[in-house]
Coordinates of C-alpha atoms and ligand atoms in Angstrom, one line a residue:
X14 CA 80.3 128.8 72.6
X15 CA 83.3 129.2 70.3
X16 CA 85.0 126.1 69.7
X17 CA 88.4 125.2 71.1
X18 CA 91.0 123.0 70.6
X19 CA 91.9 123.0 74.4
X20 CA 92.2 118.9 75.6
X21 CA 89.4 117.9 77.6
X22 CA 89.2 115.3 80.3
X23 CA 87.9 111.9 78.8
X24 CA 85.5 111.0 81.2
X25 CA 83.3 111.5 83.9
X26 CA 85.1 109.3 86.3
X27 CA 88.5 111.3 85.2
X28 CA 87.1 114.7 86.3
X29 CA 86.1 113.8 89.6
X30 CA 89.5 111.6 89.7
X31 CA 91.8 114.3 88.2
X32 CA 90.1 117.2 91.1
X33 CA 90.3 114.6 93.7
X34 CA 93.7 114.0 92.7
X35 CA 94.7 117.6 93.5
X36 CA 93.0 117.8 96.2
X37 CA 94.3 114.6 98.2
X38 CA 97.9 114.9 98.6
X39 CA 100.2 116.1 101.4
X40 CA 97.4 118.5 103.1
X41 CA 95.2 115.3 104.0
X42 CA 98.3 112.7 105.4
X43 CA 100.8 115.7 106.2
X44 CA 99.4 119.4 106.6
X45 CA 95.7 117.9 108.4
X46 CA 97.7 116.0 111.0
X47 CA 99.9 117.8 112.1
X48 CA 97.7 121.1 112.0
X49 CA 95.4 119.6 114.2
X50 CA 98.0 118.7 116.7
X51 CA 99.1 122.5 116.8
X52 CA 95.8 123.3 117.5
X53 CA 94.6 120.6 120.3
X54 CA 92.2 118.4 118.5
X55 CA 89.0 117.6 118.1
X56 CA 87.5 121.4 117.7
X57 CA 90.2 121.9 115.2
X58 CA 88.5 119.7 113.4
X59 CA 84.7 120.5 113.4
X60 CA 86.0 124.1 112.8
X61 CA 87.6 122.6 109.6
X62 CA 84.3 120.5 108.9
X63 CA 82.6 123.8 109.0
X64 CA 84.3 125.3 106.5
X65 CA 84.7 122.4 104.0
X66 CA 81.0 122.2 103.9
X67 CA 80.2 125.6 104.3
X68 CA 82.6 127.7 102.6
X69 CA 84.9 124.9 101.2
X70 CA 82.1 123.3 98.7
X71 CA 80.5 126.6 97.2
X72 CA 83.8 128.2 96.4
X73 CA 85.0 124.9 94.8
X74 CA 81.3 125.4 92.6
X75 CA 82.7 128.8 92.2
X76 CA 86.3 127.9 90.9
X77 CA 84.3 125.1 88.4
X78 CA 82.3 127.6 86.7
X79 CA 85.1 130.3 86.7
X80 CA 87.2 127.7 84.8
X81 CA 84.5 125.7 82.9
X82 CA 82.9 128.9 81.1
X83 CA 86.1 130.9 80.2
X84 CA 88.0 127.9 78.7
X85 CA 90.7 129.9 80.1
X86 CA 93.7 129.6 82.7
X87 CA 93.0 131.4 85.9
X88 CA 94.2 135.1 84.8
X89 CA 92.9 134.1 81.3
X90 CA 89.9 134.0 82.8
X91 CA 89.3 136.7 84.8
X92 CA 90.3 138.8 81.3
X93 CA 87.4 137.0 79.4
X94 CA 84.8 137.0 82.0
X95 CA 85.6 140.5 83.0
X96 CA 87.7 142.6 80.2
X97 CA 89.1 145.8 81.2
X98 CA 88.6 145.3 84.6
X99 CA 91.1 144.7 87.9
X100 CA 89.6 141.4 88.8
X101 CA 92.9 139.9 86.2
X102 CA 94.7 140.7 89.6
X103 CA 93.0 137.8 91.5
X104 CA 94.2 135.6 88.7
X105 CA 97.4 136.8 89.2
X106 CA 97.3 136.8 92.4
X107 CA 96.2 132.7 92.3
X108 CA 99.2 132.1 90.1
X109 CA 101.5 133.6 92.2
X110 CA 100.3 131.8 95.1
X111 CA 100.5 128.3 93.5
X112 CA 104.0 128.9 92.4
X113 CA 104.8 129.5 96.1
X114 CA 102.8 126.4 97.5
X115 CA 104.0 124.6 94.9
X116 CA 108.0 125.2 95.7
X117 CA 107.7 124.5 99.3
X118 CA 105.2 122.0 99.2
X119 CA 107.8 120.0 97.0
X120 CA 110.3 120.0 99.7
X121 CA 108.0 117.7 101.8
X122 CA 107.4 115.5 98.5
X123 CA 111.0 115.1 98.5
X124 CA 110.8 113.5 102.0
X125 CA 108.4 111.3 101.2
X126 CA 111.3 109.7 98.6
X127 CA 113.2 109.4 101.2
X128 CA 111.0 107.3 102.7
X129 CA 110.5 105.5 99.7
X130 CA 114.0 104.3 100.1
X131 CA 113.9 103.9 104.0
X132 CA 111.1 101.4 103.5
X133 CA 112.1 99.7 100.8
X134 CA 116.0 99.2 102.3
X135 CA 114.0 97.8 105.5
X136 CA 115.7 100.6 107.9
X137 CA 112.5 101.1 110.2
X138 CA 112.8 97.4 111.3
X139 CA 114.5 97.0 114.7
X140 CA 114.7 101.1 115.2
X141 CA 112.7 102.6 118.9
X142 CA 110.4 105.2 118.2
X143 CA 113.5 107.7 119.5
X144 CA 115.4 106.5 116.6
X145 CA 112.8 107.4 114.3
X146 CA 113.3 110.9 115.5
X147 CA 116.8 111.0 115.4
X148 CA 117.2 109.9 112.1
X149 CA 114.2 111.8 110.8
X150 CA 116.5 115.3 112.2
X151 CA 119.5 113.8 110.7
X152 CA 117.8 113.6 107.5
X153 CA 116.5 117.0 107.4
X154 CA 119.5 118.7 108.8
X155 CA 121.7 117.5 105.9
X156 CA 121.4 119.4 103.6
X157 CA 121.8 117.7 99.9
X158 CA 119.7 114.8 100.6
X159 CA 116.6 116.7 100.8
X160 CA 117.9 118.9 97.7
X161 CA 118.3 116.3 95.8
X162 CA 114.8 114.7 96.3
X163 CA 113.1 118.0 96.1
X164 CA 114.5 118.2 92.5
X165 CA 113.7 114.7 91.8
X166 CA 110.2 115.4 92.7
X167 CA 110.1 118.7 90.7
X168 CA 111.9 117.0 87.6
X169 CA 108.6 113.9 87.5
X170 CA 106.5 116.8 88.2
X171 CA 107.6 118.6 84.9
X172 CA 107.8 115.3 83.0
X173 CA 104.2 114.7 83.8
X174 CA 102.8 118.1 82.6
X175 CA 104.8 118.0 79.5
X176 CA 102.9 114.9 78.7
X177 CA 99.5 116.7 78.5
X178 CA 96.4 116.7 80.4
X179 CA 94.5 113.4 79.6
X180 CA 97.3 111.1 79.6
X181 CA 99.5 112.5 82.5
X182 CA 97.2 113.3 84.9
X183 CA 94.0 111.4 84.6
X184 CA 95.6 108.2 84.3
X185 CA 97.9 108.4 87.4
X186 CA 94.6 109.7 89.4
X187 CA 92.2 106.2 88.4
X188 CA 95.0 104.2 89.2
X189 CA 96.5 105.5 92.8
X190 CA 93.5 106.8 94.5
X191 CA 91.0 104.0 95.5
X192 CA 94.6 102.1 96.3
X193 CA 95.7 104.6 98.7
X194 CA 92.3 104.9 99.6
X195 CA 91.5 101.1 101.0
X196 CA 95.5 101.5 102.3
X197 CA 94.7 104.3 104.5
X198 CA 91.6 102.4 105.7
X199 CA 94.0 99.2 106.7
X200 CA 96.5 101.9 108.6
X201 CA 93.8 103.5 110.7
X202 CA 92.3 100.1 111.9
X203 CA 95.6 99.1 112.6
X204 CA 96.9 102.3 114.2
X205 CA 93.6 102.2 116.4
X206 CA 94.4 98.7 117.9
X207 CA 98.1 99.6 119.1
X208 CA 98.2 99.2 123.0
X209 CA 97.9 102.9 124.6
X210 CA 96.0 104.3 121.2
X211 CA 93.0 105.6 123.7
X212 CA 94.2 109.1 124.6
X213 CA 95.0 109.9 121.0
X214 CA 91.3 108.6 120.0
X215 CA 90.2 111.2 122.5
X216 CA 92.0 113.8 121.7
X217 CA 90.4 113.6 118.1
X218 CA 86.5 112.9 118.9
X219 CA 86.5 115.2 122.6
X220 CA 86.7 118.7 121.7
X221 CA 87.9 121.2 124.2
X222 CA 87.0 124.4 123.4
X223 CA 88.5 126.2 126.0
X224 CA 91.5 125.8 123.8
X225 CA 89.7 127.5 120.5
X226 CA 91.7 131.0 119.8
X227 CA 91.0 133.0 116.8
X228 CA 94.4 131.4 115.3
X229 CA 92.3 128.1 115.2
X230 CA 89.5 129.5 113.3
X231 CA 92.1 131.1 110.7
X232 CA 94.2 127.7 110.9
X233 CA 91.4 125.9 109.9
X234 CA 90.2 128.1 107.2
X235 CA 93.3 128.1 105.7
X236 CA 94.0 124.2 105.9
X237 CA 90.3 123.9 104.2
X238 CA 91.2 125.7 101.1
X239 CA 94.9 124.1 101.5
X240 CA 93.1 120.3 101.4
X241 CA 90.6 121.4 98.7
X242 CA 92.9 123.0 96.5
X243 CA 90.4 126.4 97.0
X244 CA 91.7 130.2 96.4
X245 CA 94.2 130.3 93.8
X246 CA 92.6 128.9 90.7
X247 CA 93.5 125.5 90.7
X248 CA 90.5 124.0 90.3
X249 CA 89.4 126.6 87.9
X250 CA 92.2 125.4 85.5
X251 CA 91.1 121.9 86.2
X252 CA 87.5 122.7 84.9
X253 CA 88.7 124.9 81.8
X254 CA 89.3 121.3 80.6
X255 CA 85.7 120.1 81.9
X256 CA 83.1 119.1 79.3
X257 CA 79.8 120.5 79.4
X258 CA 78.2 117.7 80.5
X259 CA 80.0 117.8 84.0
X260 CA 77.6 118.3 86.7
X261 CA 79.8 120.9 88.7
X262 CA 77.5 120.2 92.3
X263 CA 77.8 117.0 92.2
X264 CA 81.6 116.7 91.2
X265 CA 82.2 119.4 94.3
X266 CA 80.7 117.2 96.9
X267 CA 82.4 113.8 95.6
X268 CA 85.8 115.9 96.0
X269 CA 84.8 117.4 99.3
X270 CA 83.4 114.0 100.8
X271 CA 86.9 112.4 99.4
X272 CA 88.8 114.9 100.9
X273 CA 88.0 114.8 104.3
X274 CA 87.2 111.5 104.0
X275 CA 90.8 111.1 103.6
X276 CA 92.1 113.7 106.1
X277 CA 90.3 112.4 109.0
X278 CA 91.9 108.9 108.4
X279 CA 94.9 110.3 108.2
X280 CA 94.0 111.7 111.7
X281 CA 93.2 108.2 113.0
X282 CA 96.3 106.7 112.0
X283 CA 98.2 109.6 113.6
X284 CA 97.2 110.1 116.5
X285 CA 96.9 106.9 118.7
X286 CA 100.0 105.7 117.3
X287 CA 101.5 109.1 118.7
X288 CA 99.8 108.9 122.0
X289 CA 100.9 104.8 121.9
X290 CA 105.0 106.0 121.3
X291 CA 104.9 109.0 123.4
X292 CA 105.0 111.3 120.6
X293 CA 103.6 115.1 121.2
X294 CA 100.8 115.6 118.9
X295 CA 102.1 119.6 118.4
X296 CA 105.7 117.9 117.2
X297 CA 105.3 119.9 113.9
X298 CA 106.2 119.4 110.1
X299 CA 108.1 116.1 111.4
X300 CA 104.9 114.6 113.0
X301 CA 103.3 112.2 110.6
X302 CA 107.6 111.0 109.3
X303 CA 108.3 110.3 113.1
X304 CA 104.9 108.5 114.1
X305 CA 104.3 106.2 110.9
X306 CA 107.2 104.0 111.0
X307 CA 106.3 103.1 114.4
X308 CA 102.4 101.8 113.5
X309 CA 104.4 99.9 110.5
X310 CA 106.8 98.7 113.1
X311 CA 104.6 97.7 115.8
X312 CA 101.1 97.1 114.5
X313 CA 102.3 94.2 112.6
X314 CA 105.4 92.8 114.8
X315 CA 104.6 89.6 114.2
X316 CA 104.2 89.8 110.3
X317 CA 107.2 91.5 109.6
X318 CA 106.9 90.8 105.5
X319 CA 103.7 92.3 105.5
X320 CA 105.0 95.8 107.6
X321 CA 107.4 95.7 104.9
X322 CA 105.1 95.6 102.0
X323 CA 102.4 98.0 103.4
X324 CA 105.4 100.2 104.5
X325 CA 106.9 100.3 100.7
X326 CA 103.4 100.7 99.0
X327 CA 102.2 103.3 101.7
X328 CA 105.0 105.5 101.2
X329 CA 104.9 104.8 97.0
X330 CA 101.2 105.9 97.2
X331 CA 101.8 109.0 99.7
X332 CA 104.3 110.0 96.8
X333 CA 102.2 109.5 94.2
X334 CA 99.3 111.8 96.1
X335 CA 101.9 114.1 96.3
X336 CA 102.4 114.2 92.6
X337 CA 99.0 114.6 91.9
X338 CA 99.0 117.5 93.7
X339 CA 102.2 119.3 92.6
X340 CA 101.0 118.8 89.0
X341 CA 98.2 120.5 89.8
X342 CA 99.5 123.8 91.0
X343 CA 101.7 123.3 87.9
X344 CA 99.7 123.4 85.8
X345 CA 97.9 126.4 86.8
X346 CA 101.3 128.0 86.4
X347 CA 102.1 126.3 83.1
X348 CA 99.1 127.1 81.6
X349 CA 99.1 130.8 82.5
X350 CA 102.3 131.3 81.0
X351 CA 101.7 129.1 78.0
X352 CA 98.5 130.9 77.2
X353 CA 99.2 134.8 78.4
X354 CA 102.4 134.8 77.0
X355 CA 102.5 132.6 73.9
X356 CA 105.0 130.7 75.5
X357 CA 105.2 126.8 73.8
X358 CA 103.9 124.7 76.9
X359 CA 107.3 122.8 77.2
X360 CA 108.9 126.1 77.6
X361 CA 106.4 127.3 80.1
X362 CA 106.8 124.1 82.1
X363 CA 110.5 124.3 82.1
X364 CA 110.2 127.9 83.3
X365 CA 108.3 127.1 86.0
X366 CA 110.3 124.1 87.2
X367 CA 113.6 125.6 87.0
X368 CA 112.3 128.8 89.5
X369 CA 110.3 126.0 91.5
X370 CA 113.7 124.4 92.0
X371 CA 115.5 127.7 92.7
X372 CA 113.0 128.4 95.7
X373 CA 112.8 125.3 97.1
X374 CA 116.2 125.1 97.7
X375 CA 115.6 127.9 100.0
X376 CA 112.3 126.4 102.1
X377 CA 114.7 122.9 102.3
X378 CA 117.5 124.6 103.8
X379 CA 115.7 126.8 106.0
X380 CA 113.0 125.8 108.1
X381 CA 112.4 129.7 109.1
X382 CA 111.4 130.2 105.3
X383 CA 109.5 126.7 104.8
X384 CA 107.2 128.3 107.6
X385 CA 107.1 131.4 106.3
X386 CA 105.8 130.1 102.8
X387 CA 103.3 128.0 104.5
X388 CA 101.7 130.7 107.0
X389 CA 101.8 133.6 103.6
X390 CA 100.1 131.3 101.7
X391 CA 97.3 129.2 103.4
X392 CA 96.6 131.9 106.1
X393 CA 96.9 135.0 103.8
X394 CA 96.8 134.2 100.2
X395 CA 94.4 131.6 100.0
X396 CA 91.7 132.9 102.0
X397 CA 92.1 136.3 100.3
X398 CA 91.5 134.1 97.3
X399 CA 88.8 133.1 98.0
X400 CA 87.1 136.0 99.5
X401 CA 88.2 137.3 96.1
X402 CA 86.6 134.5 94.4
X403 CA 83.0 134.2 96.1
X404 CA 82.7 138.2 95.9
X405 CA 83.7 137.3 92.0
X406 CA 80.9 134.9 91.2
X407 CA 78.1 136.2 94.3
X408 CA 78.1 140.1 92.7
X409 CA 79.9 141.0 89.7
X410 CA 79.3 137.8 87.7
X411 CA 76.3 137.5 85.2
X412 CA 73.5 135.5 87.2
X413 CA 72.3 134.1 83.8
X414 CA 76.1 132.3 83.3
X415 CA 76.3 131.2 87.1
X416 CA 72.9 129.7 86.9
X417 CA 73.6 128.4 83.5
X418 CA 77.0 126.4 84.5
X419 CA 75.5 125.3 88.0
X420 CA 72.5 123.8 86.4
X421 CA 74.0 122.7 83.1
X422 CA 71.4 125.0 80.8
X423 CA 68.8 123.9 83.8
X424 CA 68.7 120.2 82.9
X425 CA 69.8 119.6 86.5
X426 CA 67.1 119.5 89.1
X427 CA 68.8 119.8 92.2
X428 CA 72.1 121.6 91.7
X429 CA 71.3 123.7 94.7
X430 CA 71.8 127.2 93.2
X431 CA 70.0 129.2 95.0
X432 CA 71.8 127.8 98.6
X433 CA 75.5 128.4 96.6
X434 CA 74.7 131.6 95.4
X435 CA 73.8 132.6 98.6
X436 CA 76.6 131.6 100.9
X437 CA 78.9 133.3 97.8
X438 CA 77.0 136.2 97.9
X439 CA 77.2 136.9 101.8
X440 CA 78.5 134.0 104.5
X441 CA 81.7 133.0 102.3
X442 CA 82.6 137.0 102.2
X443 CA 81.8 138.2 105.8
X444 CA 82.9 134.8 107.4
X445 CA 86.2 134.8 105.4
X446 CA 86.3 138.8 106.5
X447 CA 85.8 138.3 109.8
X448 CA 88.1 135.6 110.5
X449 CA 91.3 137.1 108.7
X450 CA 90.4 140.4 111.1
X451 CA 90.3 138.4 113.6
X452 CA 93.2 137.2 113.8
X453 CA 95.5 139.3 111.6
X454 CA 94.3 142.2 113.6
X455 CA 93.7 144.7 110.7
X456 CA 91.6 146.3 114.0
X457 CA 93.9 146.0 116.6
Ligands
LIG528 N1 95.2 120.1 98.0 C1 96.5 119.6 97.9 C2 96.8 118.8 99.1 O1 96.0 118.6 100.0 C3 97.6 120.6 97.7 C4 97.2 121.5 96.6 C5 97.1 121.2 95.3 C6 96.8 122.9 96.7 N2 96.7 122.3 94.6 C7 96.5 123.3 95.4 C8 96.7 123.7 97.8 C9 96.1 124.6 95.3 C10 96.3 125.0 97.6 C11 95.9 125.5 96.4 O2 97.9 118.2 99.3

């Protein structure tokens, strides 16, 4: 392999960190929640297990090996891997869809600074759980305070990225993760024990699948490769910066288990704290900003120093998810204008913030295009990703280089290639087909 000067990850703790740092974020605590109110529980969710493990996992192994073996950005490397070919469109196509994600996915980052400042000026203390609607509509129906957090959050974004790959991301990864981990933990416990919690426990462990429509199984789809950062090359730019050491299996299950780890905590602290207030699980974008304050409010009524502290830090570490996540998709950006167009990186970067900023201006002033952004890219884009994607690696790519990067030159024993290579070859492909016919009614 020719040698490059590209920065590499500094160790093996950071890869798994710096992957698990995109893929934790607002699609775990935000998107998982309040999806899975939408669509009536607990068979939501085992659809959504299903296609982590299933489909989620491989294609991440996919995206790894895509990345790790062309050195390349995502449209870089379709170009090397495949010269003269249309498969550079997929890269494109990922690129594309992280600059969308990316500018309306900020908007909720920028919410989350506002409730930075709501916890730390001790405004939930004393408010009824109709107040903390009320003032979470007044908030987002104003329309410069959003604005101005959604550039904030896009302005620390850029600042990280400029600072390079080792220092910027990995460090802010080891640090915030296992905090916001054992945090999360604390919440759910807590959230659990409020008075009137039962029903929402339910409503996440009884499935009723009288209630499963095709919309679920293309809802859950696309929240899987929302949560795991799968479809648009993310990951794949992450591993252009893996060494060759990385064992790509192993690194795609820690992420996975992580992940959902993650989301279905984020469930627990949800839900019975909704069912406790009277909150309606299908309340939407709003759900998880109306229904915390009340578990810091009443889980710990008694303590009211320690309701502020874990309010402040919760908040601070939701934020920080969040960043991990948007400098992911920006770098995927960054790094495809930087390299395909010779563009210095600091100019790339500011390119991309400045049009992030233009657009989500838009999705924070209109909820109609927020939505919009959201359904084009996690039910459409994404999956078409990663249908792209598996067809990619299962068919046209070289078997020798898939079974090369999956086994590390075959030094690794179990690396499960011959399982991947099959669900990439045919279940990822017919299952992903099937379920955006299904519901997008190509047939119809
Ligand atoms: N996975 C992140 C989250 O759950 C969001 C994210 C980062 C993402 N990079 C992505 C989503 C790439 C889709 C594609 O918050």
């Amino acid at each position: 392999m020719a040698k490059t000067n590209r920065a590499t990850f500094g160790s093996k703790l950071g890869v798994i960190l710096a992957s698990a740092g995109s893929a934790v974020g607002l699609g775990n605590i935000w998107r998982f929640p309040y999806k899975t109110g939408n669509n009536g529980g607990a068979a939501f969710i085992l659809i959504y297990l299903g296609c982590i493990f299933i489909l989620g996992l491989p294609i991440m192994i996919s995206e790894f090996l895509i990345g790790r073996h062309s050195h390349a950005n995502t449209a870089g490397a379709y170009r090397i891997l495949a010269p003269g070919t249309q498969w550079k469109w997929v890269g494109r196509l990922g690129v594309l869809t992280g600059f969308l994600i990316l500018s309306y996915y900020s908007v909720v980052a920028g919410w989350t600074l506002e409730y930075i400042i709501e916890a730390v000026t001790n405004s939930f203390s004393g408010k009824t759980p109709e107040e903390f609607v009320a003032s979470f509509e007044t908030f987002s129906n104003s329309s410069w305070r959003p604005v101005m957090w959604l550039i904030l959050f896009l302005l620390a974004t850029h600042f990280v990225i400029v600072r390079g790959v080792e220092k910027g991301i990995e460090k802010s990864a080891k640090i915030m993760m296992p905090t916001l981990f054992i945090l999360i933990v604390i919440l759910a416990i807590c959230s659990i024990s409020l008075p009137g919690a039962g029903p929402g426990i339910e409503f996440l462990l009884k499935p009723d699948f009288g209630k499963v429509t095709s919309g679920v199984f293309l809802s859950a789809m696309g929240q899987a490769f929302f949560s795991l950062s799968l479809g648009m090359g993310c990951l794949s730019t992450y591993a252009s910066y893996f060494g060759k050491n990385t064992n790509l299996t192993r690194t795609a299950f820690s992420v996975g288990i992580i992940d959902t780890l993650i989301a279905v905590m984020a469930g627990f602290i949800i839900f019975p704290a909704a069912f406790s207030v009277n909150i309606q699980p299908d309340a939407g974008p709003s759900l998880i900003f109306i229904t915390l304050p009340n578990v810091f409010r009443k889980a710990f009524s008694g303590l009211p120093v320690l309701a502020y502290l874990f309010s402040v830090l919760f908040y601070v570490l939701l934020a920080l998810a969040a960043l991990t996540s948007t400098i992911s998709m920006h770098e995927v950006v960054t790094a495809y204008l930087h390299e395909e167009y010779k563009m210095t990186r600091g100019r790339a970067a500011k390119v991309v913030t400045a049009a992030c900023i233009i657009l989500g201006i838009f999705c924070a002033l209109s909820s109609q295009i927020f939505d919009l952004f959201d359904y084009v890219t996690a039910k459409i884009m994404l999956p078409f990703g990663g249908l792209f994607i598996s067809l990619f690696t299962g068919w046209y790519l070289d078997k020798k280089i898939v079974k090369d990067e999956i086994t590390n030159g075959g030094t690794i024993k179990y690396s499960f290639y011959k399982s991947i290579t099959f669900v990439l070859k045919y279940i990822a492909p017919i299952a992903i087909t099937l379920i955006l016919i299904n519901e997008l009614g190509f047939l119809k």
